[in-house]
Amino acid sequence: MVRTAYRCRAYPDHAQQQVLARMFGCVRVVWNRTLAARRARYAAEGKGTSYAQTDRALTAMKHDPDLAFLNEVSSVPLQQALRHQHQAFAAFFAKRARYPRFKSRRSRQSAHYTRRAFTLRGGVLRLAKTDAPLRYVWSWPEVDVAALDPAMVIVCRESDGRWYVTFTLDTDAPEPLPQTGHTIGIDLGVTHFAVTSDGDNIANPRHLDRKARNLGRYQRRLARCQQGSANRAKAKLKVARAHRKVRDARRDFLHHASTRLVRDNDVIVIEDLNVSGMVRNRHLARAISDCGWGEFRRQLAYKCQRYGRELVVIDRWYPSSKTCSACGYLLAELSLSTRQWTCPSCGARHDRDVNAAKNIVAAGRAAARASPGDACGAGVRHSGSSRVRPAVKQEPRPVTAGIPVLQGGE
């Protein structure tokens, strides 16, 4: 079984918007008060807070006269907020996510409804505490919405004012894709979004750069508006809409690129890039963030798992750019501005990105033939493993100590 989600545009009427806005506010209150209590208890006693304790605290909140409005909304999204916060702390302590933050009324608002708080019969969706059905637009003609049995419904309002409803349900895993017998290495970059070991380039569309002029104009207008004014609210919506167009275009591009790679290759080898560290470079931060490397890797991971492909992630310290893919010679230094170089050992002329992609796929193949961690001293791990093996410091050395040389059609 796999978890599948369908996200649709929603069009609540005025009364439903008021009910949902009240629900969003109650979810924020429960989340923020529970998070503040967690932090205060840890600072005073050095102890964590269990889910059962937060559940009892929610009951106490509902009995507080100042928080009597919590009883006017469905209790299910409030309970879900506690569960999500508990999961967020579990992910933080497992070093999979950052520390949970307080929710703001100015950001994306959402409420999660389980089966006890909604009904979906014949494609008609009704939420708890609402009188009329919630109108939405179904965008998948090949899927019969009347036959769906969702486990959860998520209603959200984005910062640009659009409403969405998401149906999440468990479905049978799709059939694995037919084998292609092909392995590919991918070197991600800024000049080209990706360069493959086959020599193909995936152009970087630079979505943010294309919208930067309009976005800058909207942001200057927003900065000139008075705080709290109606014109400032309108200007803020225009900024949010401009960001939404960039975000949607980037996501669509990443889905097309990742789907094509998963469909055409049995094994995909990529590098474990330290994106959070790379964006600290103020000269490249915006260009790197615009690429969406983290989202691209996430899409590759779940699509490979879903369709029977294999994703191999080699260690971030593996010197893929500085190693000759023809003979294995390792350069001592290679500046970022050097896009082509000649191997001092065998005289082969290399394009920096294509050479790196060839080395990446060779390391992935070596890891498949041997135990993980044997690719030139640099750790190799498969998707699903959270541990990154440390790389061994390497010095310039003869060809015999290099990576496996590509032979024939490998």
Short mmCIF file of C-alpha atoms in Angstrom, two decimals, residues 31 35 38-39 84-104 107-108 276 279-280:
data_model
loop_
_atom_site.label_atom_id
_atom_site.label_comp_id
_atom_site.label_asym_id
_atom_site.label_seq_id
_atom_site.Cartn_x
_atom_site.Cartn_y
_atom_site.Cartn_z
CA TRP A 31 -0.22 24.61 18.50
CA LEU A 35 4.73 24.51 21.95
CA ARG A 38 6.86 22.30 25.98
CA ARG A 39 9.67 24.83 25.85
CA HIS A 84 1.66 16.67 14.17
CA GLN A 85 3.61 18.56 16.82
CA HIS A 86 4.55 15.28 18.50
CA GLN A 87 5.75 13.94 15.13
CA ALA A 88 7.64 17.17 14.47
CA PHE A 89 9.60 16.79 17.70
CA ALA A 90 10.29 13.13 16.92
CA ALA A 91 11.70 14.18 13.54
CA PHE A 92 13.76 16.91 15.20
CA PHE A 93 15.34 14.55 17.73
CA ALA A 94 16.02 12.08 14.91
CA LYS A 95 17.82 14.93 13.09
CA ARG A 96 15.47 14.76 10.12
CA ALA A 97 13.98 18.24 10.57
CA ARG A 98 14.58 21.52 12.32
CA TYR A 99 13.08 22.58 15.63
CA PRO A 100 9.31 23.20 15.43
CA ARG A 101 8.33 26.85 15.17
CA PHE A 102 5.31 28.89 16.19
CA LYS A 103 2.52 29.30 13.65
CA SER A 104 1.70 32.75 12.26
CA SER A 107 1.52 32.19 6.59
CA ARG A 108 -0.20 29.18 5.09
CA SER A 276 21.95 24.27 3.40
CA VAL A 279 23.26 28.67 0.19
CA ARG A 280 25.42 30.46 2.75
#
